[in-house]
Coordinates of C-alpha atoms and ligand atoms in Angstrom, one line a residue:
X1 CA 0.0 -0.1 0.3
X2 CA 1.2 3.3 -0.5
X3 CA 0.4 5.5 2.1
X4 CA -0.9 8.9 1.7
X5 CA 1.3 10.7 4.7
X6 CA 3.5 8.2 6.5
X7 CA 3.7 10.3 9.5
X8 CA 5.8 7.7 11.3
X9 CA 8.6 8.0 8.5
X10 CA 8.5 11.8 8.2
X11 CA 9.6 12.0 12.1
X12 CA 12.0 9.4 12.0
X13 CA 14.1 11.5 10.1
X14 CA 14.5 13.6 12.8
X15 CA 14.3 10.8 15.7
X16 CA 18.1 11.5 17.4
X17 CA 17.5 15.2 17.4
X18 CA 13.8 15.0 18.3
X19 CA 15.1 12.6 21.3
X20 CA 17.3 15.3 22.2
X21 CA 15.0 18.3 22.1
X22 CA 13.1 15.8 24.5
X23 CA 15.6 15.2 27.0
X24 CA 16.7 18.8 26.9
X25 CA 13.2 20.1 28.2
X26 CA 12.8 17.2 30.5
X27 CA 16.1 18.1 32.2
X28 CA 15.1 21.6 32.2
X29 CA 12.4 21.6 34.8
X30 CA 10.8 24.2 32.9
X31 CA 7.5 23.5 30.9
X32 CA 5.4 26.1 30.0
X33 CA 6.4 29.4 28.7
X34 CA 10.4 29.2 28.7
X35 CA 13.3 29.2 26.1
X36 CA 12.4 26.5 23.5
X37 CA 8.8 28.9 23.1
X38 CA 10.9 32.1 22.9
X39 CA 13.7 30.0 20.5
X40 CA 11.2 29.0 18.2
X41 CA 9.4 32.2 18.3
X42 CA 12.2 33.7 17.0
X43 CA 13.4 31.2 14.7
X44 CA 10.1 31.3 12.7
X45 CA 9.8 35.0 12.9
X46 CA 13.0 35.0 11.2
X47 CA 11.9 32.3 8.6
X48 CA 8.6 34.4 8.1
X49 CA 10.4 37.7 7.5
X50 CA 8.0 38.9 10.3
X51 CA 8.2 41.3 13.4
X52 CA 6.3 38.5 16.0
X53 CA 5.8 35.0 16.2
X54 CA 3.3 34.2 19.1
X55 CA 3.1 30.6 19.7
X56 CA -0.3 29.1 20.6
X57 CA -2.1 25.8 21.4
X58 CA -3.6 24.9 17.8
X59 CA -4.2 26.5 14.2
X60 CA -8.0 27.5 14.9
X61 CA -6.8 29.1 18.2
X62 CA -4.4 31.3 16.4
X63 CA -7.2 32.4 14.2
X64 CA -9.6 32.6 17.1
X65 CA -7.1 35.0 19.0
X66 CA -6.3 37.5 15.8
X67 CA -9.9 38.2 15.8
X68 CA -10.0 38.5 19.4
X69 CA -7.8 40.4 20.0
X70 CA -9.0 42.9 17.3
X71 CA -12.2 42.9 19.3
X72 CA -10.0 43.8 22.4
X73 CA -8.8 46.7 20.3
X74 CA -12.1 48.0 19.5
X75 CA -11.3 47.2 16.1
X76 CA -13.9 44.6 15.4
X77 CA -17.3 44.1 16.9
X78 CA -19.7 41.7 17.5
X79 CA -22.1 41.1 14.5
X80 CA -19.1 42.6 12.2
X81 CA -18.6 40.3 8.6
X82 CA -15.5 39.1 7.6
X83 CA -14.9 37.4 4.3
X84 CA -13.8 33.9 3.8
X85 CA -14.0 31.6 1.2
X86 CA -16.7 29.0 0.8
X87 CA -14.4 26.5 0.2
X88 CA -12.0 26.3 3.2
X89 CA -11.3 23.6 5.8
X90 CA -14.1 24.7 8.5
X91 CA -11.8 26.3 10.8
X92 CA -11.4 29.2 9.1
X93 CA -15.0 30.0 9.2
X94 CA -15.4 28.5 13.0
X95 CA -12.7 31.3 13.7
X96 CA -15.2 34.2 13.0
X97 CA -18.1 32.3 14.4
X98 CA -16.8 31.9 17.6
X99 CA -16.1 35.6 18.3
X100 CA -19.6 36.3 17.0
X101 CA -19.0 38.1 14.1
X102 CA -20.4 36.9 10.7
X103 CA -18.7 34.6 8.0
X104 CA -19.3 36.4 4.4
X105 CA -18.5 32.9 2.3
X106 CA -17.0 34.0 -1.2
X107 CA -16.5 31.9 -3.9
X108 CA -13.1 30.5 -4.9
X109 CA -11.8 30.2 -8.5
X110 CA -11.7 26.8 -10.0
X111 CA -8.3 26.9 -11.2
X112 CA -6.5 27.7 -7.9
X113 CA -9.1 26.9 -5.7
X114 CA -8.3 30.2 -3.9
X115 CA -10.9 32.8 -3.0
X116 CA -11.4 34.7 -6.3
X117 CA -10.6 38.5 -5.8
X118 CA -12.7 39.4 -8.3
X119 CA -15.7 38.2 -6.3
X120 CA -14.8 40.0 -2.8
X121 CA -16.2 43.8 -3.8
X122 CA -19.6 42.9 -4.6
X123 CA -19.6 41.2 -0.9
X124 CA -18.4 44.2 1.0
X125 CA -21.0 46.2 3.3
X126 CA -20.7 48.9 5.8
X127 CA -20.2 45.7 8.2
X128 CA -17.2 44.0 6.9
X129 CA -14.1 44.4 8.9
X130 CA -11.6 42.2 7.2
X131 CA -10.8 39.8 4.6
X132 CA -9.5 36.1 5.8
X133 CA -8.0 34.4 2.7
X134 CA -6.8 30.7 3.2
X135 CA -4.1 29.5 1.4
X136 CA -5.5 26.4 0.4
X137 CA -3.3 22.9 -0.3
X138 CA -0.3 25.0 -0.5
X139 CA -0.8 27.7 -2.8
X140 CA -0.8 31.6 -2.0
X141 CA -4.0 33.5 -2.7
X142 CA -3.4 36.6 -4.9
X143 CA -2.4 38.9 -2.2
X144 CA -2.0 41.8 -4.5
X145 CA -5.3 41.6 -5.4
X146 CA -6.4 40.9 -1.9
X147 CA -4.1 44.0 -0.2
X148 CA -5.2 46.3 -3.3
X149 CA -9.2 46.0 -1.8
X150 CA -8.4 45.8 1.8
X151 CA -6.7 48.8 1.4
X152 CA -9.4 50.8 -0.8
X153 CA -12.0 49.7 2.2
X154 CA -9.7 50.1 5.1
X155 CA -10.0 46.0 6.1
X156 CA -7.7 44.1 8.0
X157 CA -6.1 41.0 6.3
X158 CA -6.2 38.1 8.2
X159 CA -4.3 35.1 6.9
X160 CA -4.9 31.5 7.3
X161 CA -1.5 30.0 6.3
X162 CA -2.2 26.3 8.2
X163 CA -1.4 24.6 4.7
X164 CA 1.1 27.3 3.1
X165 CA 4.3 27.0 5.6
X166 CA 6.8 28.8 3.4
X167 CA 4.8 29.5 0.4
X168 CA 6.8 32.7 -1.2
X169 CA 5.9 36.0 -3.6
X170 CA 7.9 38.8 -4.3
X171 CA 10.8 37.6 -1.8
X172 CA 7.8 37.5 1.0
X173 CA 6.9 34.5 2.9
X174 CA 3.3 33.3 3.9
X175 CA 2.8 35.0 7.2
X176 CA 4.0 38.5 6.3
X177 CA 1.1 39.2 3.2
X178 CA -1.7 40.6 5.9
X179 CA -2.0 42.6 9.2
X180 CA -1.8 38.9 10.8
X181 CA -1.7 35.4 9.9
X182 CA -2.8 32.4 11.9
X183 CA -0.7 28.8 11.1
X184 CA -1.5 25.1 12.3
X185 CA 1.5 22.9 13.4
X186 CA -1.0 19.7 13.6
X187 CA 1.0 16.8 12.8
X188 CA 0.2 16.4 9.2
X189 CA 1.0 19.6 8.3
X190 CA 3.9 20.5 6.1
X191 CA 5.5 22.0 9.6
X192 CA 4.3 19.7 11.8
X193 CA 4.6 19.1 15.7
X194 CA 3.9 15.5 17.6
X195 CA 0.8 16.6 19.0
X196 CA -0.9 19.9 18.6
X197 CA 0.6 23.1 18.1
X198 CA 0.0 27.1 15.9
X199 CA 1.3 30.1 15.8
X200 CA 0.4 33.9 15.0
X201 CA 2.5 36.0 12.8
X202 CA 2.6 39.8 12.9
X203 CA 4.0 42.8 12.1
X204 CA 1.7 44.8 14.6
X205 CA 3.1 45.5 18.4
X206 CA 0.0 46.4 19.8
X207 CA -1.6 43.2 18.1
X208 CA 1.0 41.2 19.7
X209 CA 1.0 42.0 22.7
X210 CA -2.8 42.0 22.7
X211 CA -2.6 38.3 22.1
X212 CA 0.0 37.2 24.1
X213 CA -2.1 38.5 27.1
X214 CA -5.2 36.9 25.8
X215 CA -3.5 33.4 25.3
X216 CA -2.5 33.4 28.9
X217 CA -5.6 34.1 30.7
X218 CA -5.8 37.3 29.8
X219 CA -2.7 38.7 31.8
X220 CA 0.6 40.5 31.2
X221 CA 2.0 40.3 34.6
X222 CA 1.0 37.2 36.7
X223 CA -2.2 37.6 38.8
X224 CA -3.0 40.9 36.8
X225 CA -5.8 40.4 34.2
X226 CA -6.7 42.6 31.9
X227 CA -8.9 40.8 29.9
X228 CA -11.2 37.6 29.9
X229 CA -8.8 35.6 28.2
X230 CA -8.1 32.2 27.7
X231 CA -5.4 29.3 28.0
X232 CA -3.9 28.7 24.7
X233 CA -0.3 28.5 25.2
X234 CA 2.6 26.3 23.0
X235 CA 4.0 23.8 25.2
X236 CA 7.8 24.0 25.6
X237 CA 8.0 20.5 24.3
X238 CA 6.4 21.0 20.8
X239 CA 8.4 24.4 20.3
X240 CA 11.5 22.5 20.8
X241 CA 10.6 19.6 18.8
X242 CA 9.1 22.5 15.8
X243 CA 12.4 23.9 16.1
X244 CA 14.3 20.9 14.6
X245 CA 12.0 20.5 12.4
X246 CA 11.9 24.0 10.7
X247 CA 15.6 23.7 10.0
X248 CA 14.4 21.5 7.1
X249 CA 11.4 22.6 6.0
X250 CA 12.8 24.1 3.0
X251 CA 14.6 20.6 1.5
X252 CA 11.5 18.8 2.5
X253 CA 9.2 21.4 0.5
X254 CA 11.9 20.9 -2.1
X255 CA 11.1 17.3 -2.2
X256 CA 7.1 18.0 -2.6
X257 CA 7.8 20.3 -5.7
X258 CA 10.0 17.5 -7.1
X259 CA 6.9 14.9 -6.7
X260 CA 4.4 17.6 -8.0
X261 CA 6.4 18.7 -11.2
X262 CA 6.5 14.8 -12.1
X263 CA 3.0 13.9 -11.0
X264 CA 2.6 17.5 -13.1
X265 CA 4.8 16.2 -16.4
X266 CA 4.0 12.5 -16.5
X267 CA 0.6 12.0 -15.3
X268 CA -1.3 12.1 -18.5
X269 CA -4.8 10.8 -18.4
X270 CA -7.6 13.0 -19.9
X271 CA -10.0 11.9 -17.1
X272 CA -7.8 13.7 -14.5
X273 CA -7.8 17.7 -14.0
X274 CA -4.3 18.3 -12.9
X275 CA -3.6 21.6 -10.4
X276 CA -2.3 24.6 -12.2
X277 CA 0.8 26.4 -10.8
X278 CA 1.0 30.2 -11.6
X279 CA 4.4 30.5 -9.6
X280 CA 6.7 27.2 -8.4
X281 CA 7.6 29.1 -5.3
X282 CA 4.1 30.1 -4.1
X283 CA 3.4 26.7 -4.1
X284 CA 4.2 24.6 -1.4
X285 CA 2.4 21.6 -2.1
X286 CA 1.0 20.8 1.5
X287 CA -1.5 18.7 -1.0
X288 CA -1.6 17.4 -4.6
X289 CA -5.5 17.9 -5.6
X290 CA -7.2 16.8 -9.0
X291 CA -10.4 16.6 -10.0
X292 CA -12.6 14.0 -11.5
X293 CA -16.3 13.6 -12.9
X294 CA -17.1 10.7 -10.7
X295 CA -14.6 10.6 -7.8
X296 CA -15.8 7.8 -5.8
X297 CA -15.3 5.4 -8.8
X298 CA -11.7 7.1 -9.3
X299 CA -10.9 6.6 -5.4
X300 CA -12.1 2.9 -5.6
X301 CA -10.0 2.0 -8.2
X302 CA -6.9 3.7 -6.5
X303 CA -7.5 1.8 -3.5
X304 CA -8.1 -1.6 -5.2
X305 CA -4.6 -1.1 -6.8
X306 CA -2.8 0.0 -3.8
X307 CA -2.6 3.8 -3.6
X308 CA -4.2 5.6 -0.5
X309 CA -6.1 8.9 -1.3
X310 CA -8.2 11.4 0.7
X311 CA -11.0 14.2 -0.1
X312 CA -10.0 17.7 1.1
X313 CA -12.8 18.1 2.0
X314 CA -16.1 15.9 1.1
X315 CA -18.9 18.9 2.4
X316 CA -18.6 22.2 1.8
X317 CA -18.9 24.4 4.9
X318 CA -22.4 26.0 3.9
X319 CA -23.7 22.1 3.6
X320 CA -22.4 21.3 7.2
X321 CA -25.2 20.5 10.0
X322 CA -23.0 23.1 12.2
X323 CA -24.6 25.8 9.6
X324 CA -27.9 25.1 9.1
X325 CA -28.6 28.4 8.4
X326 CA -26.6 28.3 5.1
X327 CA -27.9 25.1 4.0
X328 CA -30.3 26.2 1.2
X329 CA -27.9 28.9 -0.2
X330 CA -26.1 27.9 -3.4
X331 CA -21.9 28.2 -3.8
X332 CA -22.0 26.1 -7.2
X333 CA -17.8 26.6 -7.8
X334 CA -17.3 24.9 -3.9
X335 CA -19.8 22.2 -4.9
X336 CA -18.4 21.3 -7.9
X337 CA -15.1 21.4 -6.3
X338 CA -16.1 19.5 -3.1
X339 CA -17.9 17.2 -5.6
X340 CA -14.9 16.6 -7.8
X341 CA -11.8 16.6 -5.5
X342 CA -9.2 13.8 -4.3
X343 CA -5.7 14.3 -3.1
X344 CA -2.9 12.2 -4.1
X345 CA -0.1 10.6 -2.1
X346 CA 2.5 13.4 -1.4
X347 CA 5.0 13.7 1.3
X348 CA 8.6 14.4 1.9
X349 CA 9.3 10.5 2.3
X350 CA 7.8 8.9 -0.7
X351 CA 10.5 7.0 -3.0
X352 CA 10.5 7.3 -6.6
X353 CA 9.2 4.2 -7.1
X354 CA 6.0 5.0 -5.2
X355 CA 5.7 8.0 -7.1
X356 CA 6.0 6.3 -10.5
X357 CA 3.6 3.9 -9.4
X358 CA 1.0 6.2 -8.6
X359 CA 1.7 8.0 -12.3
X360 CA 1.1 4.3 -13.8
X361 CA -2.0 3.7 -12.0
X362 CA -3.6 7.0 -12.7
X363 CA -2.6 6.9 -16.6
X364 CA -4.5 3.5 -16.6
X365 CA -7.6 4.3 -15.0
X366 CA -10.5 4.6 -17.7
X367 CA -14.4 4.7 -16.5
X368 CA -15.8 1.7 -18.0
X369 CA -20.0 2.8 -18.0
Ligands
LIG1 C1 -5.3 22.4 9.8 C2 -6.0 23.9 9.4 C3 -6.4 24.7 10.5 C4 -6.7 24.4 11.9 O1 -5.5 23.9 12.3 P1 -5.6 23.1 13.8 O2 -4.1 22.9 14.0 O3 -6.2 21.9 13.5 O4 -6.5 23.7 15.1 C5 -7.4 26.1 10.2 N1 -7.4 26.2 8.9 C6 -6.6 25.2 7.7 C7 -7.0 25.8 6.3 C8 -6.3 23.9 7.9 O5 -5.8 23.5 7.2

């Protein structure tokens, strides 16, 4: 079986360094908000080119805390609207609802699967306060177009970078295109911890200070609470493990790109719609997502031929039970994408033979009706 994502092998590459990091934390006797978190935050800021990185407990909390901080600063209030793509992973939307703001869904472009900048302006109202672009599957959104709209209407831009660690355009990295960005280090992400972890990047000092307080019970000075905060700290242990893996992120991204380029060159089956890449460095291939007209049939064929695939994502957010108020709305591009996509195995530990097998099996696929 060719695994969709072999996390065991991905982490085994760094076994001795990860064990050293674990021992360092164990022996330090300091497990929360210490030097490991400080060091990782410094390293990740350097990597992204941002002034601040703030470690948090997970990627969803990263987005929730950015919006929460803007509320505390008086920039957002409950009932305000945030524009978000209609085909994202649900977390991007939950972060808005959780803060009692209103997610306003905008369709993606069918060629990039990212929010279509040409459809944003029509959705802007006097209540719109921000755009939350999601760099889906590892590919940067059209940030020049999005930032131009944000500037025109005085909106904040909050990037969801959970799938796009290291994606670059015009010499800038994901996490440095807007006012603030949320990252996830969930184990399966391009930079994955050995458990839950996340971070926020920003160049805004006041926002950073507010978020730092919010994630630690709303406290800046111990036992003095400025806000009704939460506990969403990044563990020392996860920070230490992440610092090890961050050093190899660009190398792993290069392997992802090499595999993706082989898929793009050699998968020639006309039944398969391949992803479109505009700019190599703007795509870090968190997922290699293809489309086909009868996805269930293709998935079964691949499984029967020893290839594991995953669907990202089978149900669009507006069709989820959690968002019943949207169930009767129509987002045809999103619905088409959710109905046709299937993700092929792609990871930094895939062998050349495995990549060749996937290509060969896919090229041998035919619909028999
Ligand atoms: C994974 C993911 C998140 C949430 O990250 P967690 O660490 O799992 O909370 C948010 N947005 C997108 C697009 C994601 O893929």
